[in-house]
Amino acid sequence: MPAPRTILLTGAAGGLGTLMRSLLPEYGYTLRLFDVRPVEDAPDAVTADLTDTGALREAVRGVDAVLHLAGISLEAPFEKILRSNIEGTYNLYEAARLEGVPRVVFASSNHAVGFTPAPRPGEPLIPVDTPRRPDTFYGLSKSFGEDLAQLYWDKHGLETVSVRIGSCFPEPTSVRMLSVWMSPADGARLFHAALTAEGVGHTVVYGSSANTRLWWDLTSARELGYEPRDDSEPYAGKLIAEHGEPDPADPAHSHLGGHFVNDPPIWPY
Ligand code: NAI
Ligand code: 15L
C-alpha cells in the first residue's frame, strides 16, 4: 500500500497517544487526533466518545489509516468495557468501512493471551497463534477486537495489524517489564511498519523491544519490516536489586498477563 500520510490517532490524550504524537510526525505523518478527553495543546483535536458514530465518521473521512489506541486500558466492569472497547471498536470499524479507509492498526494487548503460562528460560517463545486466553474483561475486549479485525478483512477487505502490546512506557519499572517492555521509539518503529507494510490482510504481532528476557515471538512483527533497536536488559540490575529475582510462582512472572490474572489494576474513571 502507498505510505499513509494522514492518520487518525484515537486515544490521543492517553499515555501512548501522547508518546506517539511526538514520535510519529518524524516518520512524515500528519496526525488527526481523537479522544473523549481534550488533548493538551491541540485545539483541532476531536473531543468525542467512541459511541458518537457521527463524530467518528467525520473523523475518519479522508484519512489514509487509523491508529486505534482509544479505549479503557485496564480492567473495568463489563458494562463499561462493552461500551468503550467492544461497541467503541465496532463503531470505529464501521466508520472506517463506510468511509473507505483501507487500514487500521489496532492496539491489542498481551492481556488477550494473559492466562498463557510464561515461558521459563530455555523454553520456546510464545507464538502469535497461541490460543487466546484473556485474563480480564479488558483482555476479552482485545480478543474481540482481533476477531472483529479478521471479520472486516475477510468480509470487507479492510486491513488491520493487531499489535499485542506488552508494556509501552518510557522505562521498564518492574521485573516483569524486562520481558514485555516496548520502548516508545520501538513502538513508533512498529506502528510505522504496521501502517506501511504491503498486503497485511489481518496480521497479529506482539509489540515489544528486542528484550533479552523476551517471552514471545516477534517473527510476524519483523516480517512487517519492524526492526527493534532497544532491549530492557540495561535496566535489569537496578530492577532486580529493588524487587528481587523473578519468582516463577508469583503471578507477575508465571503468566504473560502478570498481575492481571489475579489482581488487575482497575480503570479509575
Ligand atoms: P490510556 O488509558 O493512557 O489512554 C487511553 C485513551 O483512550 C485515554 O486518553 C482515554 O481518554 C481514551 N478513551 C477511553 N475511552 C474512550 C472512549 N469511549 N472514547 C474516546 N476515547 C476514549 O492508555 P494507553 O496506555 O495510552 O494505551 C493506549 C491503547 O493501547 C489502549 O487501547 C490500551 O489498551 C493499549 N495498550 C497499551 C499498553 C501500554 O503499555 N501502554 C499495553 C497494551 C495495550
Ligand atoms: C496493558 O494492556 C495496559 O493497557 C497497560 O497499562 C499495561 O498494564 C500493560 O498492559 C502491561 O501488561 O504491562
Coordinates of C-alpha atoms and ligand atoms in Angstrom, one line a residue:
M1 CA 0.0 0.0 0.0
P2 CA 1.3 3.5 -0.6
A3 CA 2.8 5.0 2.5
P4 CA -0.1 6.5 4.5
R5 CA 0.3 10.2 5.3
T6 CA -2.7 11.3 7.2
I7 CA -3.5 9.1 10.2
L8 CA -6.4 9.3 12.6
L9 CA -4.9 8.7 16.1
T10 CA -7.6 7.7 18.6
G11 CA -6.8 7.8 22.3
A12 CA -4.5 10.8 21.5
A13 CA -4.8 12.2 25.1
G14 CA -3.6 9.0 26.7
G15 CA -0.1 7.9 27.7
L16 CA 0.7 6.0 24.4
G17 CA -1.1 8.6 22.3
T18 CA 1.0 11.3 23.8
L19 CA 4.2 9.4 23.1
M20 CA 3.1 8.8 19.5
R21 CA 2.0 12.4 19.0
S22 CA 5.6 13.4 19.5
L23 CA 7.3 10.4 17.7
L24 CA 5.2 9.7 14.6
P25 CA 5.5 13.1 12.8
E26 CA 9.2 12.2 12.4
Y27 CA 8.1 9.5 10.0
G28 CA 6.2 12.0 7.9
Y29 CA 2.7 11.5 9.2
T30 CA 0.1 14.2 9.6
L31 CA -2.0 13.3 12.6
R32 CA -5.7 13.9 13.2
L33 CA -6.4 13.5 16.9
F34 CA -9.5 12.0 18.6
D35 CA -10.2 11.4 22.3
V36 CA -13.0 11.7 24.8
R37 CA -10.7 13.9 26.8
P38 CA -9.3 17.2 25.5
V39 CA -5.8 16.7 24.0
E40 CA -3.3 19.2 25.5
D41 CA -2.0 21.8 23.1
A42 CA -4.1 20.5 20.3
P43 CA -7.1 22.8 19.7
D44 CA -8.0 20.9 16.5
A45 CA -8.4 17.6 18.2
V46 CA -11.8 16.0 18.0
T47 CA -13.2 15.6 21.6
A48 CA -15.7 12.9 21.3
D49 CA -16.6 9.4 22.6
L50 CA -16.3 6.3 20.6
T51 CA -20.0 5.9 21.0
D52 CA -20.6 9.0 18.9
T53 CA -20.9 7.4 15.4
G54 CA -21.4 10.8 13.7
A55 CA -18.2 12.2 15.1
L56 CA -16.3 9.0 14.3
R57 CA -17.5 9.0 10.7
E58 CA -16.4 12.6 10.2
A59 CA -13.0 11.9 12.0
V60 CA -12.1 9.0 9.7
R61 CA -13.2 10.8 6.5
G62 CA -10.2 11.2 4.1
V63 CA -7.5 9.6 6.3
D64 CA -5.1 7.0 4.9
A65 CA -5.2 4.8 8.0
V66 CA -6.3 4.8 11.7
L67 CA -4.1 4.0 14.7
H68 CA -6.7 3.0 17.1
L69 CA -5.5 3.4 20.7
A70 CA -8.7 4.8 22.4
G71 CA -10.4 2.7 25.0
I72 CA -10.3 1.6 28.6
S73 CA -6.8 0.4 29.1
L74 CA -7.2 -1.5 32.4
E75 CA -9.8 -3.8 34.0
A76 CA -13.3 -2.4 34.5
P77 CA -16.9 -3.6 35.0
F78 CA -18.1 -5.5 31.9
E79 CA -20.7 -2.8 31.0
K80 CA -18.0 -0.1 30.7
I81 CA -15.7 -2.4 28.7
L82 CA -18.7 -3.3 26.5
R83 CA -19.4 0.4 25.7
S84 CA -15.9 1.8 25.2
N85 CA -13.9 -1.2 23.9
I86 CA -16.3 -3.6 22.3
E87 CA -19.0 -1.3 20.9
G88 CA -16.5 1.5 20.5
T89 CA -14.1 -0.6 18.4
Y90 CA -17.1 -1.8 16.3
N91 CA -18.1 1.8 15.7
L92 CA -14.6 2.7 14.6
Y93 CA -14.5 -0.2 12.1
E94 CA -18.0 0.7 10.8
A95 CA -16.9 4.3 10.3
A96 CA -13.7 3.2 8.5
R97 CA -15.6 0.8 6.3
L98 CA -18.2 3.3 5.3
E99 CA -15.6 6.0 4.5
G100 CA -13.3 3.5 2.6
V101 CA -10.3 3.8 5.0
P102 CA -8.1 0.9 3.9
R103 CA -6.2 0.1 7.1
V104 CA -6.4 0.1 10.9
V105 CA -3.6 -0.5 13.3
F106 CA -5.3 -1.9 16.4
A107 CA -3.8 -1.6 19.9
S108 CA -4.5 -5.1 21.1
S109 CA -2.8 -6.2 24.3
N110 CA -0.8 -9.1 25.8
H111 CA -3.9 -9.5 28.0
A112 CA -5.7 -11.1 25.1
V113 CA -3.4 -14.1 25.9
G114 CA -2.7 -13.1 29.5
F115 CA -3.6 -16.5 31.1
T116 CA -0.9 -18.2 28.9
P117 CA 1.9 -19.6 31.2
A118 CA 5.0 -17.5 30.7
P119 CA 7.9 -19.5 29.2
R120 CA 10.7 -20.4 31.6
P121 CA 14.3 -19.7 30.5
G122 CA 15.2 -22.1 27.6
E123 CA 11.5 -22.9 26.8
P124 CA 10.2 -21.8 23.4
L125 CA 8.8 -18.3 23.0
I126 CA 5.0 -17.9 22.8
P127 CA 3.9 -17.9 19.1
V128 CA 1.4 -15.4 17.8
D129 CA -1.1 -18.2 17.1
T130 CA -1.2 -19.5 20.6
P131 CA -4.9 -19.9 21.7
R132 CA -6.3 -16.7 23.1
R133 CA -6.6 -16.8 26.9
P134 CA -7.9 -13.4 28.1
D135 CA -7.1 -12.6 31.7
T136 CA -9.8 -9.9 32.3
F137 CA -12.9 -8.4 30.6
Y138 CA -10.3 -5.9 29.3
G139 CA -8.3 -8.7 27.7
L140 CA -11.5 -10.2 26.4
S141 CA -12.3 -6.9 24.6
K142 CA -8.9 -7.1 22.9
S143 CA -9.6 -10.6 21.8
F144 CA -12.9 -9.4 20.4
G145 CA -11.1 -6.6 18.6
E146 CA -8.8 -9.1 16.9
D147 CA -11.7 -11.1 15.8
L148 CA -13.5 -8.0 14.5
A149 CA -10.4 -7.1 12.6
Q150 CA -10.4 -10.6 11.0
L151 CA -14.1 -10.2 10.0
Y152 CA -13.6 -6.8 8.4
W153 CA -10.7 -8.2 6.4
D154 CA -12.5 -11.3 5.3
K155 CA -15.8 -9.6 4.6
H156 CA -14.9 -6.1 3.6
G157 CA -11.2 -6.1 2.6
L158 CA -10.3 -3.6 5.4
E159 CA -6.8 -4.5 6.5
T160 CA -5.6 -4.5 10.1
V161 CA -2.4 -5.1 12.1
S162 CA -3.4 -6.1 15.6
V163 CA -0.5 -5.2 17.9
R164 CA -0.5 -7.2 21.2
I165 CA 1.4 -4.5 23.0
G166 CA 3.4 -5.6 26.1
S167 CA 4.2 -2.5 28.2
C168 CA 5.0 0.7 26.3
F169 CA 6.3 3.3 28.8
P170 CA 9.4 5.4 28.8
E171 CA 11.3 2.9 31.0
P172 CA 10.6 -0.6 32.4
T173 CA 9.6 -0.2 36.1
S174 CA 9.1 -3.8 37.2
V175 CA 10.9 -7.1 36.7
R176 CA 8.0 -8.4 34.5
M177 CA 8.6 -5.5 32.2
L178 CA 12.1 -6.7 31.5
S179 CA 10.3 -9.4 29.4
V180 CA 7.4 -7.3 27.9
W181 CA 8.7 -3.8 27.6
M182 CA 8.4 -1.9 24.3
S183 CA 10.4 1.3 24.3
P184 CA 8.4 4.3 22.8
A185 CA 10.9 4.6 20.0
D186 CA 10.4 0.9 19.1
G187 CA 6.7 1.5 19.4
A188 CA 6.9 4.2 16.8
R189 CA 9.0 1.9 14.6
L190 CA 6.5 -0.9 14.9
F191 CA 3.4 1.3 14.3
H192 CA 5.2 2.8 11.2
A193 CA 5.9 -0.8 9.9
A194 CA 2.3 -1.8 10.6
L195 CA 1.0 1.3 8.8
T196 CA 3.1 0.8 5.7
A197 CA 3.8 -2.9 5.1
E198 CA 2.2 -4.3 2.0
G199 CA -0.6 -6.9 2.0
V200 CA -1.1 -7.4 5.7
G201 CA -4.7 -8.7 5.5
H202 CA -5.2 -9.2 9.2
T203 CA -1.8 -9.8 10.8
V204 CA -1.3 -10.2 14.6
V205 CA 2.0 -9.3 16.1
Y206 CA 3.5 -8.9 19.5
G207 CA 4.7 -5.4 20.4
S208 CA 7.9 -5.2 22.3
S209 CA 11.5 -4.4 22.1
A210 CA 14.2 -7.0 21.4
N211 CA 14.4 -7.8 25.1
T212 CA 17.0 -10.3 26.3
R213 CA 14.2 -11.9 28.5
L214 CA 11.5 -11.7 25.9
W215 CA 8.5 -14.1 26.3
W216 CA 7.0 -14.0 22.9
D217 CA 8.0 -14.5 19.2
L218 CA 8.5 -11.3 17.2
T219 CA 8.7 -13.1 13.9
S220 CA 5.4 -11.7 12.5
A221 CA 6.3 -8.2 13.6
R222 CA 9.7 -8.5 11.9
E223 CA 8.0 -9.7 8.7
L224 CA 6.3 -6.3 8.6
G225 CA 9.7 -4.7 8.4
Y226 CA 10.0 -4.0 12.1
E227 CA 13.5 -3.9 13.5
P228 CA 13.5 -3.2 17.2
R229 CA 16.6 -1.4 18.4
D230 CA 16.1 -1.5 22.2
D231 CA 16.4 -4.0 25.0
S232 CA 15.3 -3.7 28.6
E233 CA 18.4 -5.5 29.9
P234 CA 20.3 -2.4 30.9
Y235 CA 17.6 -1.8 33.5
A236 CA 17.8 -5.4 34.9
G237 CA 20.4 -4.8 37.6
K238 CA 18.6 -1.9 39.2
L239 CA 15.1 -3.5 39.0
I240 CA 16.3 -6.9 40.4
A241 CA 18.2 -5.1 43.2
E242 CA 15.0 -3.3 44.1
H243 CA 12.4 -6.0 43.6
G244 CA 14.3 -9.3 43.7
E245 CA 14.8 -12.1 41.2
P246 CA 11.6 -13.2 39.4
D247 CA 9.7 -15.8 41.4
P248 CA 8.2 -18.3 38.9
A249 CA 5.3 -18.9 41.4
D250 CA 4.4 -15.2 41.5
P251 CA 1.5 -14.4 39.0
A252 CA 3.6 -11.4 38.0
H253 CA 6.0 -13.9 36.4
S254 CA 4.1 -17.1 35.9
H255 CA 1.6 -15.8 33.3
L256 CA 2.0 -13.5 30.3
G257 CA -0.6 -11.1 31.8
G258 CA 1.2 -10.8 35.2
H259 CA -0.9 -9.5 38.0
F260 CA -3.9 -9.0 35.6
V261 CA -4.6 -12.7 36.2
N262 CA -5.2 -12.3 40.0
D263 CA -5.3 -8.6 40.9
P264 CA -5.7 -6.4 37.9
P265 CA -5.4 -2.7 38.0
I266 CA -8.8 -1.1 37.8
W267 CA -9.7 1.7 35.4
P268 CA -10.3 4.7 37.7
Y269 CA -13.0 6.6 35.8
Ligands
NAI1 P1 -4.5 5.4 28.3 O1 -5.6 4.9 29.3 O2 -3.5 6.3 28.8 O3 -5.2 6.1 27.1 C1 -6.4 5.6 26.5 C2 -7.1 6.9 26.0 O4 -8.4 6.4 25.4 C3 -7.4 7.9 27.0 O5 -6.9 9.2 26.7 C4 -8.9 7.9 27.1 O6 -9.5 9.2 27.3 C5 -9.3 7.4 25.7 N1 -10.7 6.8 25.8 C6 -11.1 5.8 26.6 N2 -12.4 5.5 26.4 C7 -12.7 6.3 25.3 C8 -13.9 6.4 24.6 N3 -15.0 5.7 24.9 N4 -14.0 7.3 23.6 C9 -12.9 8.0 23.2 N5 -11.7 8.0 23.9 C10 -11.7 7.1 24.9 O7 -3.9 4.1 27.7 P2 -2.5 3.9 27.0 O8 -1.5 3.3 27.9 O9 -2.2 5.1 26.2 O10 -2.9 2.8 25.9 C11 -3.4 3.1 24.6 C12 -4.0 1.8 24.0 O11 -3.0 0.8 23.9 C13 -5.2 1.3 24.8 O12 -6.1 0.7 23.9 C14 -4.6 0.1 25.6 O13 -5.5 -0.9 25.9 C15 -3.5 -0.4 24.6 N6 -2.4 -1.0 25.3 C16 -1.5 -0.2 25.9 C17 -0.4 -0.7 26.6 C18 0.7 0.1 27.2 O14 1.7 -0.4 27.6 N7 0.5 1.4 27.3 C19 -0.2 -2.2 26.6 C20 -1.2 -2.9 25.9 C21 -2.2 -2.3 25.2
15L2 C1 -1.9 -3.2 29.1 O1 -2.7 -3.7 28.3 C2 -2.3 -1.9 29.8 O2 -3.0 -1.0 28.9 C3 -1.0 -1.2 30.2 O3 -1.4 -0.1 31.1 C4 -0.1 -2.1 31.0 O4 -0.7 -2.5 32.1 C5 0.3 -3.3 30.1 O5 -0.9 -3.9 29.6 C6 1.1 -4.4 30.8 O6 0.7 -5.5 30.7 O7 2.0 -4.0 31.5

